[in-house]
Amino acid sequence: MPSYRELLAQVKAEIDEVDAAQARELHEAAEPPLFLDVREDGEWDEGGIPGAVHIPRGNLESRVESAAPDRARPIVVYCAVGARSAFAAKSLGELGYENVVSLAGGYTEWKRNGFPTQLPATLDPEKRARYSRHLLIPEVGVEGQLKLLESRVLLIGAGGLGSPASLYLAAAGVGRLGIVDDDRVDASNLQRQIAHSTERLGEWKADSAKRTLEALNPDVEVVTYKERLNSENVDRILADGWDVILDGADNFPTRYLVNDASVFHGIPVVHGSIYRFEGQVTVFKPHEGPCYRCLFPQPPPPELAPSCAEGGVLGVLPGIIGSLQANEVLKLLMGIGEPLVGRLLLFDALATEFSDVTLRRDPNCPVCGEHPTITEYIDYIQFCAAGSAGGKAAGARP
Ligand SMILES: [Zn+2]
């Protein structure tokens, strides 16, 4: 049985090392390698190499793939003195990383040379208190919370699905929420649209939701768009920069518009829909899974379209489906778990049953396929014109 020293010497013989001066040169290069800090949280909090990614040694194998998906990108791994990083470099080699070096002498040697250091972004005491239940989860932690605080989510609709989804996203500390909704609060909304209240009757839903969300969490900035999403405004609204779109609109014209915009802009959509006792959730992640048009290339002709009149819905159902959508959004933002890409989750409230269906990409899809035929937005505005409900109902939110 080798002693620790012998084992360390053996590992060091199997890996490549650089000294602090060489590491500095790599750090200054036009295309610097990834600097990976494998020290513990407390050490990292006191400062590290600028731009470094922090994964404590104990979590290295489980987390490195999401931090460094490209195994060909060179990595400089470091710890305090170069021992833990030597073992880490060996593990990374075994995981298929092709070009890994360990910083001999570690961060101590780097600092001794007077090379630049940086305090990591961190949370102030108020945020530590507010998000303490997130910080206790290793998969979230300070890093995940910082990601959420820097994230931007666009909600289409502040109705049944948008209400619970936006409340949970705001509570979780998603830094910027955009709300697109051109409707006002109506008494018939209050059976399920919990972002609004009786005293807000007649107010813009976007404004009402903004008040509710900002009262819940002042860390969150809410941007409102009191307009119906259409081919004219969609690019302007998306240009404000969003990481994920949460589609709670549940009507054909908006669904196709959001889908095409998502593919054109490369922004994932978390889709939800509800009817009576049944709900559905899926994630359309452009080019990684199917898009809505892979499944339904065109909307049905108006005579075959489902009624545009408001459908009934059990009040709590949007709460369940909207919360599932918020869950998918949080996972996408933090890069954790398995999002519902290529899977449609179905919920039956009467039977209390979940089931899921696999969805596949269509290589001939008119928008995300190999030879797309749809390259501009289409407004399906006449969609409901045949019915007496007219345009208003086309935008009705569940
Ligand atoms: Zn597609």
Coordinates of C-alpha atoms and ligand atoms in Angstrom, one line a residue:
M1 CA 0.0 0.0 0.0
P2 CA 1.6 3.3 -1.0
S3 CA 1.7 6.2 1.4
Y4 CA 0.0 9.5 0.5
R5 CA 3.4 11.0 -0.6
E6 CA 4.2 8.0 -2.8
L7 CA 0.7 8.1 -4.3
L8 CA 1.0 11.9 -5.0
A9 CA 4.4 11.4 -6.6
Q10 CA 3.0 8.6 -8.7
V11 CA 0.0 10.7 -9.9
K12 CA 2.3 13.7 -10.6
A13 CA 4.4 11.4 -12.8
E14 CA 1.3 10.6 -14.8
I15 CA 0.0 14.2 -15.4
D16 CA 1.4 17.4 -16.9
E17 CA 2.2 20.4 -14.7
V18 CA 2.9 24.1 -15.4
D19 CA 4.5 26.5 -13.1
A20 CA 3.0 29.9 -12.2
A21 CA 4.8 31.8 -14.9
Q22 CA 3.6 29.4 -17.6
A23 CA 0.1 29.5 -16.2
R24 CA 0.2 33.3 -16.3
E25 CA 1.2 33.2 -20.0
L26 CA -1.7 30.8 -20.7
H27 CA -4.1 33.1 -18.8
E28 CA -3.0 36.1 -20.9
A29 CA -3.4 34.3 -24.2
A30 CA -5.9 35.3 -26.9
E31 CA -7.7 32.1 -26.3
P32 CA -7.0 31.2 -22.7
P33 CA -7.6 27.7 -21.4
L34 CA -10.4 27.1 -18.8
F35 CA -9.0 27.7 -15.3
L36 CA -10.6 25.3 -13.0
D37 CA -10.4 25.9 -9.2
V38 CA -10.9 22.7 -7.2
R39 CA -10.5 24.2 -3.7
E40 CA -13.2 24.2 -1.0
D41 CA -15.9 26.9 -0.8
G42 CA -14.2 28.8 2.0
E43 CA -10.9 29.0 0.1
W44 CA -12.6 30.1 -3.1
D45 CA -14.5 32.8 -1.2
E46 CA -11.2 34.4 -0.3
G47 CA -10.1 34.9 -3.9
G48 CA -9.0 33.1 -7.0
I49 CA -7.6 33.4 -10.5
P50 CA -9.8 35.8 -12.5
G51 CA -12.2 34.1 -14.8
A52 CA -11.8 30.7 -13.1
V53 CA -14.6 28.3 -12.7
H54 CA -15.0 26.8 -9.2
I55 CA -15.9 23.1 -8.6
P56 CA -14.8 21.7 -5.2
R57 CA -12.7 18.6 -5.7
G58 CA -15.4 16.4 -4.1
N59 CA -17.9 17.4 -6.8
L60 CA -15.5 17.5 -9.7
E61 CA -16.5 14.3 -11.5
S62 CA -20.3 15.0 -11.2
R63 CA -20.2 18.6 -12.2
V64 CA -17.4 19.1 -14.7
E65 CA -19.3 18.0 -17.7
S66 CA -21.8 20.9 -17.4
A67 CA -19.1 23.4 -16.7
A68 CA -16.8 22.2 -19.5
P69 CA -18.8 20.3 -22.1
D70 CA -16.0 20.6 -24.7
R71 CA -13.4 17.9 -23.8
A72 CA -10.9 19.3 -26.3
R73 CA -10.7 22.7 -24.6
P74 CA -7.4 23.0 -22.6
I75 CA -7.8 23.2 -18.9
V76 CA -5.5 24.5 -16.2
V77 CA -6.6 23.0 -12.9
Y78 CA -5.4 24.5 -9.6
C79 CA -5.9 24.2 -5.8
A80 CA -3.9 25.7 -3.0
V81 CA -0.6 24.1 -3.4
G82 CA -0.9 21.7 -6.4
A83 CA -1.7 18.4 -4.7
R84 CA -5.5 18.2 -5.0
S85 CA -5.2 19.6 -8.5
A86 CA -2.8 16.8 -9.5
F87 CA -5.4 14.2 -8.5
A88 CA -8.1 16.3 -10.3
A89 CA -6.0 16.4 -13.5
K90 CA -5.7 12.6 -13.4
S91 CA -9.5 12.2 -13.0
L92 CA -10.2 14.7 -15.8
G93 CA -7.9 12.7 -18.1
E94 CA -9.8 9.6 -17.3
L95 CA -13.1 11.4 -18.1
G96 CA -11.7 12.1 -21.6
Y97 CA -10.4 15.6 -21.2
E98 CA -7.6 15.8 -23.7
N99 CA -5.4 18.6 -22.6
V100 CA -5.3 19.1 -18.8
V101 CA -2.4 20.6 -16.8
S102 CA -2.1 21.1 -13.1
L103 CA -0.7 24.3 -11.7
A104 CA 2.4 23.3 -9.6
G105 CA 2.4 25.2 -6.3
G106 CA -1.2 26.1 -6.9
Y107 CA -2.9 29.4 -6.0
T108 CA -0.3 30.1 -3.3
E109 CA 2.5 30.2 -5.9
W110 CA 0.3 32.3 -8.2
K111 CA -0.3 34.9 -5.5
R112 CA 3.4 34.8 -4.4
N113 CA 4.3 36.0 -7.9
G114 CA 2.0 38.9 -7.6
F115 CA -0.3 37.7 -10.4
P116 CA -3.8 39.1 -10.6
T117 CA -6.5 37.7 -8.3
Q118 CA -10.2 38.3 -8.0
L119 CA -12.8 37.9 -5.3
P120 CA -15.6 35.7 -6.5
A121 CA -19.0 37.2 -7.0
T122 CA -21.0 36.5 -3.9
L123 CA -24.3 37.1 -2.1
D124 CA -24.8 39.9 0.4
P125 CA -26.2 38.9 3.8
E126 CA -29.8 39.8 2.9
K127 CA -29.6 37.6 -0.2
R128 CA -28.0 34.8 1.8
A129 CA -30.9 34.9 4.1
R130 CA -33.6 35.1 1.4
Y131 CA -32.2 32.3 -0.6
S132 CA -30.8 30.2 2.2
R133 CA -33.0 27.1 1.2
H134 CA -31.4 27.3 -2.2
L135 CA -27.9 27.6 -0.8
L136 CA -28.4 24.5 1.2
I137 CA -28.8 22.4 -2.0
P138 CA -25.4 21.5 -3.5
E139 CA -26.8 21.5 -7.0
V140 CA -27.9 25.2 -6.6
G141 CA -25.6 26.8 -4.0
V142 CA -24.2 30.3 -4.3
E143 CA -23.2 29.7 -7.9
G144 CA -26.7 28.6 -9.0
Q145 CA -28.3 31.5 -7.1
L146 CA -26.0 34.0 -8.8
K147 CA -27.0 32.5 -12.1
L148 CA -30.7 32.9 -11.3
L149 CA -30.1 36.5 -10.2
E150 CA -28.5 37.2 -13.6
S151 CA -31.1 35.3 -15.6
R152 CA -33.9 36.8 -17.8
V153 CA -37.1 35.0 -18.5
L154 CA -39.9 36.2 -20.8
L155 CA -43.4 35.1 -19.9
I156 CA -46.0 35.1 -22.6
G157 CA -49.2 35.8 -20.7
A158 CA -49.9 36.8 -17.1
G159 CA -52.9 34.5 -16.8
G160 CA -53.5 31.0 -15.4
L161 CA -50.1 29.6 -16.2
G162 CA -48.2 32.8 -16.1
S163 CA -49.4 33.6 -12.6
P164 CA -48.0 30.7 -10.6
A165 CA -44.9 30.4 -12.9
S166 CA -44.0 34.1 -12.5
L167 CA -44.6 34.0 -8.7
Y168 CA -42.2 31.0 -8.2
L169 CA -39.6 32.5 -10.6
A170 CA -39.7 35.8 -8.8
A171 CA -39.5 34.0 -5.4
A172 CA -36.6 32.0 -6.6
G173 CA -34.7 35.2 -7.5
V174 CA -34.8 35.2 -11.3
G175 CA -33.4 38.7 -11.8
R176 CA -35.5 39.9 -14.7
L177 CA -39.0 38.9 -15.8
G178 CA -40.6 40.1 -18.9
I179 CA -44.4 39.9 -19.1
V180 CA -46.3 40.1 -22.5
D181 CA -50.0 40.6 -21.9
D182 CA -52.5 42.9 -23.5
D183 CA -55.4 41.9 -21.3
R184 CA -57.0 43.5 -18.2
V185 CA -58.0 41.7 -15.0
D186 CA -61.5 40.4 -15.2
A187 CA -63.6 38.9 -12.4
S188 CA -63.7 35.5 -14.3
N189 CA -59.9 35.4 -14.1
L190 CA -59.6 35.3 -10.3
Q191 CA -60.7 31.6 -9.9
R192 CA -57.1 30.7 -10.9
Q193 CA -55.0 33.7 -11.9
I194 CA -53.4 34.1 -8.5
A195 CA -51.0 37.0 -9.5
H196 CA -54.1 39.3 -9.5
S197 CA -56.7 40.2 -6.9
T198 CA -60.2 41.6 -6.5
E199 CA -58.8 45.1 -5.9
R200 CA -57.0 45.0 -9.3
L201 CA -60.2 44.4 -11.4
G202 CA -59.8 46.4 -14.6
E203 CA -56.1 46.9 -14.3
W204 CA -53.6 45.7 -16.9
K205 CA -52.7 42.2 -16.0
A206 CA -49.0 43.0 -16.8
D207 CA -49.1 45.9 -14.3
S208 CA -51.0 43.9 -11.7
A209 CA -48.5 41.0 -12.0
K210 CA -45.6 43.4 -11.8
R211 CA -46.9 44.8 -8.5
T212 CA -47.4 41.4 -7.0
L213 CA -44.0 40.1 -8.1
E214 CA -42.0 43.2 -7.0
A215 CA -43.8 43.1 -3.6
L216 CA -42.8 39.4 -3.3
N217 CA -39.1 40.0 -4.2
P218 CA -37.5 43.4 -4.7
D219 CA -34.4 41.7 -6.2
V220 CA -36.6 41.1 -9.3
E221 CA -37.0 43.6 -12.1
V222 CA -40.3 43.2 -14.0
V223 CA -40.6 44.6 -17.6
T224 CA -44.1 44.8 -19.0
Y225 CA -45.2 44.7 -22.6
K226 CA -48.9 45.6 -22.8
E227 CA -49.3 44.3 -26.3
R228 CA -50.4 41.2 -28.2
L229 CA -47.4 39.3 -29.5
N230 CA -47.3 39.5 -33.3
S231 CA -45.0 39.4 -36.2
E232 CA -44.4 43.2 -35.9
N233 CA -43.3 43.3 -32.3
V234 CA -41.8 39.9 -31.6
D235 CA -38.2 40.7 -32.7
R236 CA -38.2 44.0 -30.7
I237 CA -39.4 42.2 -27.6
L238 CA -36.9 39.4 -28.0
A239 CA -34.1 41.9 -28.6
D240 CA -34.3 42.9 -25.0
G241 CA -32.4 39.6 -24.3
W242 CA -34.1 36.6 -22.8
D243 CA -32.6 33.2 -21.7
V244 CA -35.8 31.3 -21.7
I245 CA -39.4 31.9 -22.9
L246 CA -42.3 30.6 -20.8
D247 CA -45.3 30.2 -23.0
G248 CA -48.5 30.4 -21.0
A249 CA -50.7 31.8 -23.8
D250 CA -52.2 28.6 -25.1
N251 CA -53.6 29.8 -28.4
F252 CA -52.5 28.8 -31.9
P253 CA -51.4 32.1 -33.4
T254 CA -49.2 32.9 -30.4
R255 CA -47.9 29.3 -30.1
Y256 CA -46.7 29.3 -33.7
L257 CA -45.2 32.7 -33.4
V258 CA -43.4 31.9 -30.2
N259 CA -42.1 28.7 -31.7
D260 CA -40.7 30.3 -34.9
A261 CA -39.1 33.1 -32.9
S262 CA -37.6 30.6 -30.5
V263 CA -35.9 28.8 -33.4
F264 CA -34.8 32.0 -35.2
H265 CA -33.3 33.4 -31.9
G266 CA -32.2 30.1 -30.4
I267 CA -34.1 30.6 -27.2
P268 CA -35.7 27.6 -25.5
V269 CA -39.5 27.6 -24.8
V270 CA -41.1 26.0 -21.8
H271 CA -44.6 25.2 -23.1
G272 CA -47.7 24.5 -21.1
S273 CA -51.4 24.0 -21.9
I274 CA -54.5 23.2 -19.9
Y275 CA -58.1 22.2 -20.5
R276 CA -60.7 21.2 -17.9
F277 CA -58.8 18.5 -15.9
E278 CA -55.9 17.9 -18.2
G279 CA -52.6 19.6 -18.6
Q280 CA -49.4 19.3 -20.6
V281 CA -45.8 20.5 -20.3
T282 CA -42.8 20.2 -22.6
V283 CA -39.6 22.1 -23.5
F284 CA -38.9 23.1 -27.0
K285 CA -35.1 23.6 -27.1
P286 CA -34.1 24.7 -30.6
H287 CA -32.0 22.1 -32.5
E288 CA -31.6 19.8 -29.4
G289 CA -35.2 18.5 -29.4
P290 CA -38.3 18.9 -31.5
C291 CA -40.0 22.2 -32.0
Y292 CA -43.8 22.7 -32.1
R293 CA -43.8 22.6 -35.9
C294 CA -41.9 19.2 -35.8
L295 CA -45.1 17.9 -34.3
F296 CA -47.7 20.1 -36.0
P297 CA -46.1 21.8 -39.1
Q298 CA -49.2 24.0 -39.7
P299 CA -52.2 25.0 -37.7
P300 CA -55.3 23.1 -38.6
P301 CA -57.7 24.9 -41.0
P302 CA -60.2 27.2 -39.2
E303 CA -63.1 24.8 -39.7
L304 CA -61.2 22.0 -37.9
A305 CA -59.6 24.2 -35.2
P306 CA -60.8 23.7 -31.6
S307 CA -63.3 26.3 -30.5
C308 CA -61.8 29.6 -29.7
A309 CA -64.3 30.3 -27.0
E310 CA -62.9 30.1 -23.4
G311 CA -62.5 26.5 -22.2
G312 CA -63.4 25.6 -18.7
V313 CA -60.6 24.7 -16.4
L314 CA -60.3 23.5 -12.8
G315 CA -58.9 26.4 -10.8
V316 CA -55.9 24.6 -9.4
L317 CA -54.8 22.9 -12.7
P318 CA -52.9 26.0 -14.0
G319 CA -51.2 26.1 -10.6
I320 CA -49.9 22.6 -11.1
I321 CA -48.9 23.0 -14.8
G322 CA -47.5 26.6 -14.3
S323 CA -45.4 25.3 -11.4
L324 CA -44.0 22.5 -13.5
Q325 CA -43.1 25.1 -16.2
A326 CA -41.3 27.1 -13.6
N327 CA -39.4 24.0 -12.5
E328 CA -38.3 23.4 -16.1
V329 CA -37.2 27.1 -16.4
L330 CA -35.1 27.0 -13.2
K331 CA -33.4 23.8 -14.4
L332 CA -32.6 25.3 -17.8
L333 CA -31.3 28.5 -16.2
M334 CA -29.0 26.6 -13.8
G335 CA -28.1 23.8 -16.2
I336 CA -29.1 21.1 -13.8
G337 CA -31.3 18.0 -14.1
E338 CA -33.0 16.6 -17.2
P339 CA -35.3 19.2 -18.9
L340 CA -38.4 17.9 -20.7
V341 CA -36.7 18.2 -24.1
G342 CA -38.3 15.7 -26.5
R343 CA -40.8 14.6 -23.8
L344 CA -44.4 15.7 -23.3
L345 CA -45.6 15.3 -19.7
L346 CA -49.3 14.8 -19.4
F347 CA -51.3 15.3 -16.1
D348 CA -54.8 14.1 -15.5
A349 CA -56.2 15.9 -12.4
L350 CA -59.2 13.6 -12.0
A351 CA -57.2 10.4 -11.9
T352 CA -54.2 12.2 -10.4
E353 CA -51.9 10.5 -13.0
F354 CA -48.8 11.7 -14.8
S355 CA -47.7 10.1 -18.0
D356 CA -45.1 11.0 -20.6
V357 CA -44.8 10.7 -24.3
T358 CA -41.6 10.8 -26.4
L359 CA -41.5 13.5 -29.0
R360 CA -39.0 13.4 -31.9
R361 CA -37.5 16.0 -34.2
D362 CA -38.6 16.0 -37.8
P363 CA -35.7 16.5 -40.2
N364 CA -38.2 17.9 -42.6
C365 CA -39.6 20.4 -40.1
P366 CA -40.5 23.6 -42.0
V367 CA -38.7 25.8 -39.4
C368 CA -36.0 23.8 -37.6
G369 CA -35.4 21.1 -40.2
E370 CA -32.5 20.7 -42.6
H371 CA -34.1 22.8 -45.3
P372 CA -36.4 25.2 -43.6
T373 CA -39.1 26.7 -45.7
I374 CA -40.4 29.1 -43.0
T375 CA -37.9 31.9 -42.5
E376 CA -40.3 34.8 -41.7
Y377 CA -43.0 35.2 -39.1
I378 CA -46.6 34.3 -40.0
D379 CA -49.6 35.9 -38.2
Y380 CA -52.4 33.4 -38.1
I381 CA -54.8 36.2 -37.1
Q382 CA -57.8 35.1 -39.1
F383 CA -57.7 31.9 -37.2
C384 CA -60.7 32.6 -35.0
A385 CA -62.4 35.1 -37.3
A386 CA -65.0 32.6 -38.4
G387 CA -66.4 32.1 -34.9
S388 CA -68.4 34.7 -33.1
A389 CA -65.7 35.0 -30.4
G390 CA -63.6 37.0 -32.9
G391 CA -60.1 38.2 -32.3
K392 CA -60.4 38.7 -28.5
A393 CA -60.8 35.0 -27.8
A394 CA -57.8 34.2 -30.0
G395 CA -55.7 35.7 -27.4
A396 CA -57.7 34.3 -24.5
R397 CA -55.5 33.0 -21.8
P398 CA -56.3 29.8 -20.0
Ligands
ZN1 ZN -39.1 21.7 -35.8

